[in-house]
Short mmCIF file of C-alpha atoms in Angstrom, two decimals:
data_model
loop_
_atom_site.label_atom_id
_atom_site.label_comp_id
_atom_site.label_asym_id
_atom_site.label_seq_id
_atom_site.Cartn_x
_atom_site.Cartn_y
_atom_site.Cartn_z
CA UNK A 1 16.21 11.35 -10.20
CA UNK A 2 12.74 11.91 -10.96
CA UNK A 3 10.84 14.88 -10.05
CA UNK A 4 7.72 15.99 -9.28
CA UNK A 5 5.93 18.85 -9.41
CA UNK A 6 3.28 20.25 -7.30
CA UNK A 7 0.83 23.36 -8.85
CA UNK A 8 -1.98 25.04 -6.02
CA UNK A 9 -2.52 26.63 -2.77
CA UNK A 10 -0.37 27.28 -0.12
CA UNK A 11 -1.13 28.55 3.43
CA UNK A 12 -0.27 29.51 7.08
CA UNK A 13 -1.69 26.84 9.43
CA UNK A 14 -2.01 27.04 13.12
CA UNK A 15 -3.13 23.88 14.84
CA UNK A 16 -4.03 24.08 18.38
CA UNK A 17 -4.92 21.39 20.69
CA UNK A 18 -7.11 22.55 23.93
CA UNK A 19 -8.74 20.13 26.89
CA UNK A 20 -12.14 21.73 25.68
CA UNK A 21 -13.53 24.85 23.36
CA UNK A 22 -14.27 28.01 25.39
CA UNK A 23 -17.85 29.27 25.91
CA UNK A 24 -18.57 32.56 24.34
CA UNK A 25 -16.45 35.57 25.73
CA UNK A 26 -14.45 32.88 27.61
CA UNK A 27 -10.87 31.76 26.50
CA UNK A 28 -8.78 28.46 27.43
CA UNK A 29 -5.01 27.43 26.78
CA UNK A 30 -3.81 24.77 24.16
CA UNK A 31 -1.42 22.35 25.90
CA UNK A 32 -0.23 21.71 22.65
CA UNK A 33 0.15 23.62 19.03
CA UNK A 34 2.01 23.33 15.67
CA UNK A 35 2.59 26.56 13.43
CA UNK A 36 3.73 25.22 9.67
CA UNK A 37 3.27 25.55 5.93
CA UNK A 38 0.00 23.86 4.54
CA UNK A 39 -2.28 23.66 1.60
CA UNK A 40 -3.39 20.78 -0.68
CA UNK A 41 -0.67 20.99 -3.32
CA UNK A 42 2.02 22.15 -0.40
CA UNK A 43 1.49 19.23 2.08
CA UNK A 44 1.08 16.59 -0.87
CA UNK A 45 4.93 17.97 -1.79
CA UNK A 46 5.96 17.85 1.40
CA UNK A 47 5.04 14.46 1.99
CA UNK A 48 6.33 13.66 -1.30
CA UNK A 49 9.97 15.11 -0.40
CA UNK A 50 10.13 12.91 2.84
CA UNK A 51 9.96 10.03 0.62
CA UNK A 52 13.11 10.95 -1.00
CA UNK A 53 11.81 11.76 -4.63
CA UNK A 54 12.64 15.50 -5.70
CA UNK A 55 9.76 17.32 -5.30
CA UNK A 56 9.32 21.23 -7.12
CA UNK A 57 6.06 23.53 -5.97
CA UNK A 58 4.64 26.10 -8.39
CA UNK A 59 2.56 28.34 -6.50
CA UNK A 60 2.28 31.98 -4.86
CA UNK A 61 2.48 33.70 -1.79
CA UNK A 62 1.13 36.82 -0.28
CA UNK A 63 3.57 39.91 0.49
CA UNK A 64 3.35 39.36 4.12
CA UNK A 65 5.45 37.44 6.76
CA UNK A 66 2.59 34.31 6.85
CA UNK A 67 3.76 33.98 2.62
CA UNK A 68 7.58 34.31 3.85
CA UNK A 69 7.19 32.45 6.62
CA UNK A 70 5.40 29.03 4.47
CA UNK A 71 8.10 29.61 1.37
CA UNK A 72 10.92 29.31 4.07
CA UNK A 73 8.94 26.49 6.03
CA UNK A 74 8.55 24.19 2.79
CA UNK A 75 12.21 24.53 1.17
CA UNK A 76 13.37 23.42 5.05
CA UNK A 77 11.17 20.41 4.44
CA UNK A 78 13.09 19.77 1.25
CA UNK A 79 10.67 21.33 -1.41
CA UNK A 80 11.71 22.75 -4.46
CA UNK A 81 10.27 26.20 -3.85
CA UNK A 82 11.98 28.41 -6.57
CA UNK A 83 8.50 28.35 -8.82
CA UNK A 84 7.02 30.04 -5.81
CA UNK A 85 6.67 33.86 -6.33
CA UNK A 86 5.11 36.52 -4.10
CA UNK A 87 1.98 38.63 -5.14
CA UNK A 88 0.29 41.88 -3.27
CA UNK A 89 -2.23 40.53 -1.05
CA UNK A 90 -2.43 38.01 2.08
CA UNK A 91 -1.05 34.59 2.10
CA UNK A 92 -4.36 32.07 3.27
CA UNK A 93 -4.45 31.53 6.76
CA UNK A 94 -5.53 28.14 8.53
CA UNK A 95 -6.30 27.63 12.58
CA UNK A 96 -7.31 24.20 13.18
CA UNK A 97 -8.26 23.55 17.15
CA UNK A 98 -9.15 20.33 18.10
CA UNK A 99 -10.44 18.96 21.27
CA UNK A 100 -9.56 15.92 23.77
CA UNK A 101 -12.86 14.41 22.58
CA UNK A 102 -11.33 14.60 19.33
CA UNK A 103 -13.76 17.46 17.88
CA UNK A 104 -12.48 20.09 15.35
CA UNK A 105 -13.07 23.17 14.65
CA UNK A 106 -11.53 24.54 11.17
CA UNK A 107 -11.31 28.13 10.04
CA UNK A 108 -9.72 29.36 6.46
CA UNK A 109 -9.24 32.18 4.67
CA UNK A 110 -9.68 33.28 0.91
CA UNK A 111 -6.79 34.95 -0.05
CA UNK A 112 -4.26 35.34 -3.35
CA UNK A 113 -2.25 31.78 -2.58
CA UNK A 114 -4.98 29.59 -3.67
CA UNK A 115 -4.14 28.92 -7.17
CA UNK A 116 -1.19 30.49 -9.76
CA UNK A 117 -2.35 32.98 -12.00
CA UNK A 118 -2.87 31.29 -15.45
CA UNK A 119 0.49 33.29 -17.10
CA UNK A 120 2.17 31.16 -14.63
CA UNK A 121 1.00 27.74 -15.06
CA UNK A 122 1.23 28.69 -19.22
CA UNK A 123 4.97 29.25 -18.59
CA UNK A 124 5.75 26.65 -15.87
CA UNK A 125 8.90 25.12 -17.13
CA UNK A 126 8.34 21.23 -17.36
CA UNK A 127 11.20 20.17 -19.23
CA UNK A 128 12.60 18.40 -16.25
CA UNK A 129 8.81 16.90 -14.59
CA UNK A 130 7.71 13.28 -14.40
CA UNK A 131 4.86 13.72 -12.59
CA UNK A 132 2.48 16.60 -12.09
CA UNK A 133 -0.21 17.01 -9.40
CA UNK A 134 -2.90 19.67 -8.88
CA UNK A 135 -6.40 20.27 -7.43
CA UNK A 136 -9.49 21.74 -9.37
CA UNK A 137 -10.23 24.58 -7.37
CA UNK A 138 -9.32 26.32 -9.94
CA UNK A 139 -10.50 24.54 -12.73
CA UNK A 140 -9.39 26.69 -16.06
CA UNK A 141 -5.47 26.85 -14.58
CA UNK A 142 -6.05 23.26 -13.91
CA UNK A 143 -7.22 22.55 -17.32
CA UNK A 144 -4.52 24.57 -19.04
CA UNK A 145 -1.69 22.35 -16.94
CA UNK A 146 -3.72 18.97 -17.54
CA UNK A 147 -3.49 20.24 -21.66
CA UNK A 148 0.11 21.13 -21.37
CA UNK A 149 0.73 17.59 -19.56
CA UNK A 150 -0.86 15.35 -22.24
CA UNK A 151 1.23 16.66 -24.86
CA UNK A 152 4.70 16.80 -23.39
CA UNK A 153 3.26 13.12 -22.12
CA UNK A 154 3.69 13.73 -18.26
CA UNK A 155 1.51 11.49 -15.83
CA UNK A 156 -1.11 13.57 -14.29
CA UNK A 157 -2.90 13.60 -10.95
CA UNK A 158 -5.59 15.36 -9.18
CA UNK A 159 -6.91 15.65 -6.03
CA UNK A 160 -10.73 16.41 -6.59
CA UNK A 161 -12.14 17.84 -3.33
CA UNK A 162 -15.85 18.36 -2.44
CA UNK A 163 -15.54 22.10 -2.97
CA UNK A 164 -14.41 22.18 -6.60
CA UNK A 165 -17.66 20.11 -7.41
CA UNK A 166 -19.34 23.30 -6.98
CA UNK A 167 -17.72 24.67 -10.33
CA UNK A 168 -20.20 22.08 -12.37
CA UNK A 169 -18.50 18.67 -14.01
CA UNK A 170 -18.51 20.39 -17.08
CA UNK A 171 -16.30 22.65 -16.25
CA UNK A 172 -14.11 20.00 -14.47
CA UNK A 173 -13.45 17.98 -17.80
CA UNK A 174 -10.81 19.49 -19.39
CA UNK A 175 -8.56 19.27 -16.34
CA UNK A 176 -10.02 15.32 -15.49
CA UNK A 177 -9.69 13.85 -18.72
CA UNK A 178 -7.19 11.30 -19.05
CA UNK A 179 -5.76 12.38 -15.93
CA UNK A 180 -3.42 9.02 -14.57
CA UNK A 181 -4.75 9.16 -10.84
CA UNK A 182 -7.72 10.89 -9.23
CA UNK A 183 -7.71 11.29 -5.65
CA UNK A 184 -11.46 10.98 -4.06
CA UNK A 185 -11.76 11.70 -0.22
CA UNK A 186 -15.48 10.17 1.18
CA UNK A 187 -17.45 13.34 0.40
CA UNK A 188 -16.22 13.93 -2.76
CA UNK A 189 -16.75 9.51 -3.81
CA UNK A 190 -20.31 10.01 -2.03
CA UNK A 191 -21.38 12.42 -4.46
CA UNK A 192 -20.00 11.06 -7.47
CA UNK A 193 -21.51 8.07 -6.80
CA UNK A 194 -20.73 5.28 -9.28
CA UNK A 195 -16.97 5.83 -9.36
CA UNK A 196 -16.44 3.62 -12.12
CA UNK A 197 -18.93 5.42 -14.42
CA UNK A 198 -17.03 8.41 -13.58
CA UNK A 199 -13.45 6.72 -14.48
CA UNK A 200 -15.16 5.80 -18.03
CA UNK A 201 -16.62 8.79 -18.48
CA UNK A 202 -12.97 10.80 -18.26
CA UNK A 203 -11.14 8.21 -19.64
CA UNK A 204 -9.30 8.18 -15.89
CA UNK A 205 -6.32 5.86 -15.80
CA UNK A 206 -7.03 5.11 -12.29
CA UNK A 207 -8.97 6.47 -9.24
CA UNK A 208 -8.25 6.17 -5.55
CA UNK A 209 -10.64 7.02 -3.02
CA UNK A 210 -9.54 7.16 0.43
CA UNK A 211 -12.09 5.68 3.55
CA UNK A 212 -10.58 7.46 6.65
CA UNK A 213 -9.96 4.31 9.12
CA UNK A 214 -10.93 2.36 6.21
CA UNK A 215 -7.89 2.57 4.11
CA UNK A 216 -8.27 3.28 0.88
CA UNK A 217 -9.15 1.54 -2.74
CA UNK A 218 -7.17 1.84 -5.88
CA UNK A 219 -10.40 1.65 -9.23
CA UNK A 220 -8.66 0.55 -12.61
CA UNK A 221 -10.78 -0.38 -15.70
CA UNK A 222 -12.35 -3.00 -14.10
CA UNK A 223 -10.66 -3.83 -10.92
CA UNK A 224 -10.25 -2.59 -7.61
CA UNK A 225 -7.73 -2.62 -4.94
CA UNK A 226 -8.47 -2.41 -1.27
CA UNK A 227 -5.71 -1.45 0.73
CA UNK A 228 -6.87 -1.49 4.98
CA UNK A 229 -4.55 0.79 7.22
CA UNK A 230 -1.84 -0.76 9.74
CA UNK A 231 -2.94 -0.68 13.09
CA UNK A 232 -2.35 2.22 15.03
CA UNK A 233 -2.67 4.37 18.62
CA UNK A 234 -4.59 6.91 19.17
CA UNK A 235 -5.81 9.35 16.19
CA UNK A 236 -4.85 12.80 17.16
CA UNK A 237 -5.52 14.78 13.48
CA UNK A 238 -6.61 13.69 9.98
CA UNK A 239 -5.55 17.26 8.77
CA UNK A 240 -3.86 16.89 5.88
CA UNK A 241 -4.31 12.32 5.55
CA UNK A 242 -5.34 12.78 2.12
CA UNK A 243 -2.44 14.96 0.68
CA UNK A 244 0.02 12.69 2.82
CA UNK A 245 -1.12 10.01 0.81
CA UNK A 246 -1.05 11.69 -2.15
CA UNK A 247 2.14 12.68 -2.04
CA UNK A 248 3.61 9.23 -1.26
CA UNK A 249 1.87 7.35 -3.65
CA UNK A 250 3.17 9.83 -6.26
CA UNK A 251 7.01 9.21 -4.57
CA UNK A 252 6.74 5.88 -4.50
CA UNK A 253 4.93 5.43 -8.33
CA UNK A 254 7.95 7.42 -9.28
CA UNK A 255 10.29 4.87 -7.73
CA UNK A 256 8.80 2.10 -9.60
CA UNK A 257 6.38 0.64 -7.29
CA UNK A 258 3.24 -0.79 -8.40
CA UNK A 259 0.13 0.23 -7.75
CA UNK A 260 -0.67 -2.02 -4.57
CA UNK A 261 2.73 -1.47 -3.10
CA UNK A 262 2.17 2.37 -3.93
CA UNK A 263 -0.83 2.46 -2.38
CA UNK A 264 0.22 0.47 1.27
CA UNK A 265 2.77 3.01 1.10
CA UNK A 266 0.37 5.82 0.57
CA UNK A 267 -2.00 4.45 3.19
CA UNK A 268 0.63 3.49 6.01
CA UNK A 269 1.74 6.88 5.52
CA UNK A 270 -1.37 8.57 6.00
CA UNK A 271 -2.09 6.63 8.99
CA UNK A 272 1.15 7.45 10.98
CA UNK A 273 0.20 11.28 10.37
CA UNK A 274 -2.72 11.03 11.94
CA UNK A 275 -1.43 10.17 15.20
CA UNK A 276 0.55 13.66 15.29
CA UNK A 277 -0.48 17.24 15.18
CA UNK A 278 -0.80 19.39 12.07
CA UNK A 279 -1.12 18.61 8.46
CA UNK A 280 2.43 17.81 8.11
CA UNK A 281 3.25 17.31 11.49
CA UNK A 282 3.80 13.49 11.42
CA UNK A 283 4.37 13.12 7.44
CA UNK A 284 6.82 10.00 7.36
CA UNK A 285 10.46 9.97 5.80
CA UNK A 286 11.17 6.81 3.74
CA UNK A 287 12.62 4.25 5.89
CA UNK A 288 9.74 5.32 8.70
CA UNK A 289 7.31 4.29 5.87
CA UNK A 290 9.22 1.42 5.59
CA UNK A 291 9.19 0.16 8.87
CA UNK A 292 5.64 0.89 8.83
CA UNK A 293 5.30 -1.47 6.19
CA UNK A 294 7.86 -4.46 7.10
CA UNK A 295 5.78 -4.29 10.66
CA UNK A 296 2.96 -4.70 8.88
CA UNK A 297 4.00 -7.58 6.54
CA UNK A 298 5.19 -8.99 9.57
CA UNK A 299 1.92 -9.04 11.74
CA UNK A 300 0.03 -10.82 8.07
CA UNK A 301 2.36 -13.25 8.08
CA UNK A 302 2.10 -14.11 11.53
CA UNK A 303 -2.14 -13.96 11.31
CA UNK A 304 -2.03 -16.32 8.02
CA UNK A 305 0.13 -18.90 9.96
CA UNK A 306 -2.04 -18.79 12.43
CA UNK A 307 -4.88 -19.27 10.22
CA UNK A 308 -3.01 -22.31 9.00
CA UNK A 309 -2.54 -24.34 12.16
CA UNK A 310 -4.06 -27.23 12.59
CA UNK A 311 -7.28 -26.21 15.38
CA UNK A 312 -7.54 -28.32 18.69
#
């Protein structure tokens, strides 16, 4: 079975949801919360293990119960966690509160589990990967793991958020060249700009920027693919969309699916999240993402017969 393997952050989250936000010095109850594992590379493996691909996590935890708690959290969720090692210092801590108008309100710490010390990701084993994923938070570990993926010839992806833009695109190279997928959100695509320059430029394999109720679009050389999301209730927390669909594209690229099929995988999956609380509160298993996506078939079919008939 194919395996892959997850290198970055990991943290305590805390999402809480409340009827409204307190005024200063005031303090209201949440009717509703969800206390879990999260971080980029963590959610993107957990939502790769409900797919039913192995999935292996190379990261590090604080020496406190938030780093125990997460490491014990993810292997219950099915995630390799034995490249996971504990460090002096605090695990990252995230509280997301959201309101019933749908408002959020995200705080995060800095702390020692954002990215593996480079003697780590110079050592990972990868004898046994098919697929590695990171972010470029940390762009020099990135770029070492990106190096050490080209020449054992291991498919590469990255999820490139806002904040590691700060770091400068030179600096971001070495980790982007080459890379087989990079995952855009809409902050990150509106500041690149022309995405396709950008592809050329790093000789990226593909990109795939994701549009929030939009769906998302799959850039290759010269073509695109536009993937829109299934219809859906009502959207109770985009926490963590992006590294759902990360982590099921790379599951279900891994199980031979194409690129569209990966992708409408990627995106129903992302969508079904969001009607659920936390990051990883509502990441799908496999055949849930495959009811998502014979329902969805379904309703096309239906919509281009009816575009076929015959009008009075």
């Amino acid at each position: 079975m194919a395996t892959a393997l997850f290198c970055g952050d990991i943290a305590f989250d805390v999402a809480l949801r409340v009827p409204r936000f307190p005024d200063p010095d005031q303090k209201t109850h949440a009717f509703e919360h969800l206390v879990s594992a999260g971080g980029v590379a963590a959610n993107a493996a957990v939502a790769c293990a409900r797919q039913g691909v192995d999935a292996a996590l190379l990261a590090v935890v604080g020496d406190d119960v938030f780093g125990a708690y997460a490491t014990g959290h993810l292997a219950a969720r099915g995630v390799d966690v034995t490249a996971v090692t504990t460090t002096p210092g605090m695990t990252a801590l995230s509280v997301c509160t959201l309101a019933e108008d749908g408002e959020k309100r995200l705080v995060y710490t800095s702390s020692v589990s954002q990215y593996p010390p480079l003697e780590r990701v110079r050592d990972a084993e990868l004898g046994a990967v098919d697929w590695i994923h990171t972010s470029c938070l940390h762009p020099e570990g990135a770029a070492v793991l990106a190096e050490r993926a080209r020449t054992a010839g291991i498919p590469m992806s990255i999820d490139l958020e806002p904040l590691a833009l700060a770091h400068g695109m030179d600096a971001l190279a070495p980790a982007l060249h080459g890379a087989a997928v990079v995952f855009l959100n809409e902050g990150t695509t509106a500041e690149i700009g022309d995405v396709h320059g950008f592809a050329a430029r790093h000789r990226l394999k593909s990109v795939v920027r994701t549009g929030g109720v939009r769906g998302a679009t799959l850039t290759y050389g010269s073509g695109e693919i536009a993937v829109a999301p299934p219809p859906v209730g009502r959207i109770i927390d985009t926490t963590g969309a992006g590294d759902c669909l990360a982590g099921v594209y790379i599951a279900r690229a891994l199980s031979g699916s194409d690129p569209r099929s990966a992708l409408r995988a990627a995106v129903a999956s992302a969508t079904y999240a969001c009607g659920h609380l936390g990051a990883q509160g509502g990441y799908p298993d496999r055949p849930t993402t495959d009811e998502l996506l014979a329902a969805t078939n379904a309703r096309r079919q239906e919509r281009d017969t009816d575009l076929g008939k015959p009008q009075p």
